[in-house]
Amino acid sequence: GAVVSQHPSRVICKSGTSVKIECRSLDFQATTMFWYRQFPKKSLMLMATSNEGSKATYEQGVEKDKFLINHASLTLSTLTVTSAHPEDSSFYICSAQTRDRGWNEQFFGPGTRLTVL
Amino acid sequence: KNEVEQSPQNLTAQEGEFITINCSYSVGISALHWLQQHPGGGIVSLFMLSSGKKKHGRLIATINIQEKHSSLHITASHPRDSAVYICAVRSNSGGSNYKLTFGKGTLLTVNP
């Protein structure tokens, strides 16, 4: 199957700093990448959808100025949490969608656990 | 009512038992995913299916489009199967960017 990586896997930062999370599709070109957030013992919540070369589409209630998404290439999307606060602590997961096999499959990254002190 | 309902929420089994997790959905879909998430870990996509049945090792996934229902079966369960299993559906409402709607997950614990 197709592989999606995320970096870093864990990050601890101080309140007020910005954190960048990378999502890469390693062996396929991702037409679209999705960013999710997961709270403890809860299901995934879609934050935004990004298409290569265009602006991300944010879900209702997600602050686009706080969660900056850049999809600069067909294999890389980044999520930057700006001016992080403790309430931003969460598990962030990306997924990538491909048409490589003539079918819109979606593959998930391993996630990034963010802890804001 | 959630668009995607999973049952049971929690499931405890003894090693070797046959496991069934169910997923019902209320919208028209183009595909259904079964995902696995270990505690503190990332998500692994187990299956994506739109009809019939798929098998991979000890895992079997089935879907009945008419009844809007899917099942994930685990044969000869093992403690390493302990994880949260999540059902997610992709609606067929059109467009090329398909959003997934997730169930709340089923926490499976397999005891040795």
PDB file of N, CA and C in Angstrom, chain B residues 3-63:
ATOM      1  N   GLU B   3     -24.266   9.736  11.458  1.00  0.00           N
ATOM      2  CA  GLU B   3     -24.367   9.137  10.134  1.00  0.00           C
ATOM      3  C   GLU B   3     -23.729   7.757  10.102  1.00  0.00           C
ATOM      4  N   VAL B   4     -22.750   7.545  10.967  1.00  0.00           N
ATOM      5  CA  VAL B   4     -22.040   6.266  11.015  1.00  0.00           C
ATOM      6  C   VAL B   4     -22.106   5.739  12.449  1.00  0.00           C
ATOM      7  N   GLU B   5     -22.700   4.583  12.597  1.00  0.00           N
ATOM      8  CA  GLU B   5     -22.842   3.977  13.914  1.00  0.00           C
ATOM      9  C   GLU B   5     -22.071   2.671  13.961  1.00  0.00           C
ATOM     10  N   GLN B   6     -21.292   2.515  15.000  1.00  0.00           N
ATOM     11  CA  GLN B   6     -20.551   1.271  15.172  1.00  0.00           C
ATOM     12  C   GLN B   6     -21.051   0.536  16.402  1.00  0.00           C
ATOM     13  N   SER B   7     -20.982  -0.777  16.331  1.00  0.00           N
ATOM     14  CA  SER B   7     -21.304  -1.578  17.510  1.00  0.00           C
ATOM     15  C   SER B   7     -20.448  -2.838  17.510  1.00  0.00           C
ATOM     16  N   PRO B   8     -20.040  -3.311  18.674  1.00  0.00           N
ATOM     17  CA  PRO B   8     -20.236  -2.636  19.954  1.00  0.00           C
ATOM     18  C   PRO B   8     -19.229  -1.499  20.126  1.00  0.00           C
ATOM     19  N   GLN B   9     -19.407  -0.710  21.166  1.00  0.00           N
ATOM     20  CA  GLN B   9     -18.431   0.342  21.482  1.00  0.00           C
ATOM     21  C   GLN B   9     -17.171  -0.258  22.076  1.00  0.00           C
ATOM     22  N   ASN B  10     -17.381  -1.257  22.921  1.00  0.00           N
ATOM     23  CA  ASN B  10     -16.273  -1.952  23.562  1.00  0.00           C
ATOM     24  C   ASN B  10     -16.482  -3.447  23.404  1.00  0.00           C
ATOM     25  N   LEU B  11     -15.388  -4.152  23.210  1.00  0.00           N
ATOM     26  CA  LEU B  11     -15.467  -5.597  23.018  1.00  0.00           C
ATOM     27  C   LEU B  11     -14.247  -6.246  23.647  1.00  0.00           C
ATOM     28  N   THR B  12     -14.509  -7.192  24.525  1.00  0.00           N
ATOM     29  CA  THR B  12     -13.417  -7.949  25.153  1.00  0.00           C
ATOM     30  C   THR B  12     -13.550  -9.398  24.736  1.00  0.00           C
ATOM     31  N   ALA B  13     -12.465  -9.989  24.304  1.00  0.00           N
ATOM     32  CA  ALA B  13     -12.490 -11.367  23.823  1.00  0.00           C
ATOM     33  C   ALA B  13     -11.292 -12.138  24.354  1.00  0.00           C
ATOM     34  N   GLN B  14     -11.392 -13.432  24.315  1.00  0.00           N
ATOM     35  CA  GLN B  14     -10.276 -14.295  24.655  1.00  0.00           C
ATOM     36  C   GLN B  14      -9.516 -14.643  23.386  1.00  0.00           C
ATOM     37  N   GLU B  15      -8.240 -14.804  23.548  1.00  0.00           N
ATOM     38  CA  GLU B  15      -7.395 -15.153  22.404  1.00  0.00           C
ATOM     39  C   GLU B  15      -7.978 -16.364  21.676  1.00  0.00           C
ATOM     40  N   GLY B  16      -8.025 -16.250  20.367  1.00  0.00           N
ATOM     41  CA  GLY B  16      -8.543 -17.343  19.548  1.00  0.00           C
ATOM     42  C   GLY B  16      -9.986 -17.172  19.128  1.00  0.00           C
ATOM     43  N   GLU B  17     -10.698 -16.273  19.784  1.00  0.00           N
ATOM     44  CA  GLU B  17     -12.110 -16.091  19.452  1.00  0.00           C
ATOM     45  C   GLU B  17     -12.282 -15.385  18.110  1.00  0.00           C
ATOM     46  N   PHE B  18     -13.445 -15.608  17.521  1.00  0.00           N
ATOM     47  CA  PHE B  18     -13.843 -14.943  16.288  1.00  0.00           C
ATOM     48  C   PHE B  18     -14.533 -13.626  16.668  1.00  0.00           C
ATOM     49  N   ILE B  19     -14.079 -12.547  16.054  1.00  0.00           N
ATOM     50  CA  ILE B  19     -14.547 -11.208  16.421  1.00  0.00           C
ATOM     51  C   ILE B  19     -15.358 -10.622  15.266  1.00  0.00           C
ATOM     52  N   THR B  20     -16.453  -9.967  15.600  1.00  0.00           N
ATOM     53  CA  THR B  20     -17.217  -9.218  14.594  1.00  0.00           C
ATOM     54  C   THR B  20     -17.505  -7.816  15.107  1.00  0.00           C
ATOM     55  N   ILE B  21     -17.179  -6.838  14.302  1.00  0.00           N
ATOM     56  CA  ILE B  21     -17.498  -5.441  14.592  1.00  0.00           C
ATOM     57  C   ILE B  21     -18.402  -4.943  13.471  1.00  0.00           C
ATOM     58  N   ASN B  22     -19.460  -4.250  13.849  1.00  0.00           N
ATOM     59  CA  ASN B  22     -20.446  -3.822  12.875  1.00  0.00           C
ATOM     60  C   ASN B  22     -20.449  -2.320  12.658  1.00  0.00           C
ATOM     61  N   CYS B  23     -20.848  -1.943  11.460  1.00  0.00           N
ATOM     62  CA  CYS B  23     -20.911  -0.531  11.086  1.00  0.00           C
ATOM     63  C   CYS B  23     -22.154  -0.320  10.238  1.00  0.00           C
ATOM     64  N   SER B  24     -23.000   0.606  10.670  1.00  0.00           N
ATOM     65  CA  SER B  24     -24.177   0.971   9.884  1.00  0.00           C
ATOM     66  C   SER B  24     -24.099   2.448   9.552  1.00  0.00           C
ATOM     67  N   TYR B  25     -24.564   2.796   8.377  1.00  0.00           N
ATOM     68  CA  TYR B  25     -24.488   4.186   7.951  1.00  0.00           C
ATOM     69  C   TYR B  25     -25.807   4.587   7.301  1.00  0.00           C
ATOM     70  N   SER B  26     -26.041   5.877   7.256  1.00  0.00           N
ATOM     71  CA  SER B  26     -27.356   6.329   6.805  1.00  0.00           C
ATOM     72  C   SER B  26     -27.317   7.117   5.500  1.00  0.00           C
ATOM     73  N   VAL B  27     -26.119   7.353   4.971  1.00  0.00           N
ATOM     74  CA  VAL B  27     -26.013   8.132   3.735  1.00  0.00           C
ATOM     75  C   VAL B  27     -25.584   7.250   2.579  1.00  0.00           C
ATOM     76  N   GLY B  28     -25.799   7.737   1.365  1.00  0.00           N
ATOM     77  CA  GLY B  28     -25.271   7.017   0.223  1.00  0.00           C
ATOM     78  C   GLY B  28     -23.765   7.157   0.190  1.00  0.00           C
ATOM     79  N   ILE B  29     -23.079   6.072  -0.073  1.00  0.00           N
ATOM     80  CA  ILE B  29     -21.621   6.128  -0.010  1.00  0.00           C
ATOM     81  C   ILE B  29     -21.001   5.623  -1.308  1.00  0.00           C
ATOM     82  N   SER B  30     -19.764   6.059  -1.527  1.00  0.00           N
ATOM     83  CA  SER B  30     -19.003   5.516  -2.651  1.00  0.00           C
ATOM     84  C   SER B  30     -17.958   4.525  -2.157  1.00  0.00           C
ATOM     85  N   ALA B  31     -17.611   4.610  -0.894  1.00  0.00           N
ATOM     86  CA  ALA B  31     -16.640   3.666  -0.332  1.00  0.00           C
ATOM     87  C   ALA B  31     -16.714   3.686   1.177  1.00  0.00           C
ATOM     88  N   LEU B  32     -16.257   2.608   1.767  1.00  0.00           N
ATOM     89  CA  LEU B  32     -16.215   2.486   3.223  1.00  0.00           C
ATOM     90  C   LEU B  32     -14.827   2.011   3.612  1.00  0.00           C
ATOM     91  N   HIS B  33     -14.282   2.637   4.638  1.00  0.00           N
ATOM     92  CA  HIS B  33     -12.949   2.281   5.133  1.00  0.00           C
ATOM     93  C   HIS B  33     -13.071   1.622   6.495  1.00  0.00           C
ATOM     94  N   TRP B  34     -12.236   0.632   6.719  1.00  0.00           N
ATOM     95  CA  TRP B  34     -12.013   0.134   8.065  1.00  0.00           C
ATOM     96  C   TRP B  34     -10.575   0.507   8.449  1.00  0.00           C
ATOM     97  N   LEU B  35     -10.448   1.144   9.610  1.00  0.00           N
ATOM     98  CA  LEU B  35      -9.160   1.643  10.073  1.00  0.00           C
ATOM     99  C   LEU B  35      -8.848   1.032  11.431  1.00  0.00           C
ATOM    100  N   GLN B  36      -7.557   0.924  11.710  1.00  0.00           N
ATOM    101  CA  GLN B  36      -7.114   0.403  13.004  1.00  0.00           C
ATOM    102  C   GLN B  36      -6.213   1.433  13.668  1.00  0.00           C
ATOM    103  N   GLN B  37      -6.442   1.657  14.944  1.00  0.00           N
ATOM    104  CA  GLN B  37      -5.605   2.596  15.687  1.00  0.00           C
ATOM    105  C   GLN B  37      -5.208   1.959  17.016  1.00  0.00           C
ATOM    106  N   HIS B  38      -3.900   1.782  17.191  1.00  0.00           N
ATOM    107  CA  HIS B  38      -3.401   1.265  18.449  1.00  0.00           C
ATOM    108  C   HIS B  38      -3.294   2.415  19.441  1.00  0.00           C
ATOM    109  N   PRO B  39      -3.346   2.119  20.757  1.00  0.00           N
ATOM    110  CA  PRO B  39      -3.303   3.184  21.754  1.00  0.00           C
ATOM    111  C   PRO B  39      -2.107   4.105  21.550  1.00  0.00           C
ATOM    112  N   GLY B  40      -2.350   5.379  21.472  1.00  0.00           N
ATOM    113  CA  GLY B  40      -1.279   6.345  21.292  1.00  0.00           C
ATOM    114  C   GLY B  40      -0.646   6.312  19.921  1.00  0.00           C
ATOM    115  N   GLY B  41      -1.205   5.546  19.028  1.00  0.00           N
ATOM    116  CA  GLY B  41      -0.569   5.356  17.730  1.00  0.00           C
ATOM    117  C   GLY B  41      -1.340   5.931  16.576  1.00  0.00           C
ATOM    118  N   GLY B  42      -0.712   5.826  15.433  1.00  0.00           N
ATOM    119  CA  GLY B  42      -1.335   6.331  14.229  1.00  0.00           C
ATOM    120  C   GLY B  42      -2.377   5.375  13.694  1.00  0.00           C
ATOM    121  N   ILE B  43      -2.924   5.770  12.578  1.00  0.00           N
ATOM    122  CA  ILE B  43      -4.007   5.014  11.981  1.00  0.00           C
ATOM    123  C   ILE B  43      -3.503   4.202  10.809  1.00  0.00           C
ATOM    124  N   VAL B  44      -3.936   2.959  10.769  1.00  0.00           N
ATOM    125  CA  VAL B  44      -3.597   2.075   9.663  1.00  0.00           C
ATOM    126  C   VAL B  44      -4.880   1.760   8.911  1.00  0.00           C
ATOM    127  N   SER B  45      -4.830   1.935   7.624  1.00  0.00           N
ATOM    128  CA  SER B  45      -5.989   1.611   6.810  1.00  0.00           C
ATOM    129  C   SER B  45      -6.000   0.117   6.543  1.00  0.00           C
ATOM    130  N   LEU B  46      -7.054  -0.550   6.990  1.00  0.00           N
ATOM    131  CA  LEU B  46      -7.141  -2.001   6.814  1.00  0.00           C
ATOM    132  C   LEU B  46      -7.781  -2.365   5.477  1.00  0.00           C
ATOM    133  N   PHE B  47      -8.907  -1.735   5.222  1.00  0.00           N
ATOM    134  CA  PHE B  47      -9.642  -2.035   3.989  1.00  0.00           C
ATOM    135  C   PHE B  47     -10.333  -0.777   3.486  1.00  0.00           C
ATOM    136  N   MET B  48     -10.466  -0.727   2.156  1.00  0.00           N
ATOM    137  CA  MET B  48     -11.402   0.199   1.545  1.00  0.00           C
ATOM    138  C   MET B  48     -12.257  -0.650   0.623  1.00  0.00           C
ATOM    139  N   LEU B  49     -13.563  -0.591   0.805  1.00  0.00           N
ATOM    140  CA  LEU B  49     -14.405  -1.424  -0.063  1.00  0.00           C
ATOM    141  C   LEU B  49     -15.680  -0.697  -0.429  1.00  0.00           C
ATOM    142  N   SER B  50     -16.188  -1.052  -1.576  1.00  0.00           N
ATOM    143  CA  SER B  50     -17.428  -0.452  -2.052  1.00  0.00           C
ATOM    144  C   SER B  50     -18.485  -1.512  -2.331  1.00  0.00           C
ATOM    145  N   SER B  51     -18.078  -2.762  -2.329  1.00  0.00           N
ATOM    146  CA  SER B  51     -19.044  -3.847  -2.521  1.00  0.00           C
ATOM    147  C   SER B  51     -18.394  -5.153  -2.112  1.00  0.00           C
ATOM    148  N   GLY B  52     -19.225  -6.132  -1.795  1.00  0.00           N
ATOM    149  CA  GLY B  52     -18.738  -7.485  -1.582  1.00  0.00           C
ATOM    150  C   GLY B  52     -17.899  -7.684  -0.339  1.00  0.00           C
ATOM    151  N   LYS B  53     -16.760  -8.274  -0.547  1.00  0.00           N
ATOM    152  CA  LYS B  53     -15.968  -8.793   0.568  1.00  0.00           C
ATOM    153  C   LYS B  53     -14.492  -8.690   0.218  1.00  0.00           C
ATOM    154  N   LYS B  54     -13.688  -8.386   1.246  1.00  0.00           N
ATOM    155  CA  LYS B  54     -12.235  -8.399   1.065  1.00  0.00           C
ATOM    156  C   LYS B  54     -11.621  -9.148   2.232  1.00  0.00           C
ATOM    157  N   LYS B  55     -10.495  -9.801   1.945  1.00  0.00           N
ATOM    158  CA  LYS B  55      -9.820 -10.589   2.976  1.00  0.00           C
ATOM    159  C   LYS B  55      -8.338 -10.256   2.955  1.00  0.00           C
ATOM    160  N   HIS B  56      -7.781 -10.092   4.147  1.00  0.00           N
ATOM    161  CA  HIS B  56      -6.334  -9.893   4.252  1.00  0.00           C
ATOM    162  C   HIS B  56      -5.870 -10.576   5.521  1.00  0.00           C
ATOM    163  N   GLY B  57      -5.205 -11.700   5.335  1.00  0.00           N
ATOM    164  CA  GLY B  57      -4.761 -12.474   6.494  1.00  0.00           C
ATOM    165  C   GLY B  57      -5.948 -12.957   7.305  1.00  0.00           C
ATOM    166  N   ARG B  58      -5.958 -12.603   8.594  1.00  0.00           N
ATOM    167  CA  ARG B  58      -7.053 -13.027   9.465  1.00  0.00           C
ATOM    168  C   ARG B  58      -8.226 -12.040   9.471  1.00  0.00           C
ATOM    169  N   LEU B  59      -8.122 -11.004   8.691  1.00  0.00           N
ATOM    170  CA  LEU B  59      -9.155  -9.981   8.656  1.00  0.00           C
ATOM    171  C   LEU B  59     -10.036 -10.133   7.423  1.00  0.00           C
ATOM    172  N   ILE B  60     -11.327  -9.984   7.646  1.00  0.00           N
ATOM    173  CA  ILE B  60     -12.300 -10.044   6.550  1.00  0.00           C
ATOM    174  C   ILE B  60     -13.246  -8.867   6.714  1.00  0.00           C
ATOM    175  N   ALA B  61     -13.495  -8.162   5.639  1.00  0.00           N
ATOM    176  CA  ALA B  61     -14.465  -7.071   5.659  1.00  0.00           C
ATOM    177  C   ALA B  61     -15.524  -7.329   4.621  1.00  0.00           C
ATOM    178  N   THR B  62     -16.766  -7.096   5.014  1.00  0.00           N
ATOM    179  CA  THR B  62     -17.881  -7.261   4.090  1.00  0.00           C
ATOM    180  C   THR B  62     -18.727  -5.998   4.089  1.00  0.00           C
ATOM    181  N   ILE B  63     -19.415  -5.806   3.006  1.00  0.00           N
ATOM    182  CA  ILE B  63     -20.309  -4.660   2.933  1.00  0.00           C
ATOM    183  C   ILE B  63     -21.570  -5.038   2.169  1.00  0.00           C
TER     184      ILE B  63
END
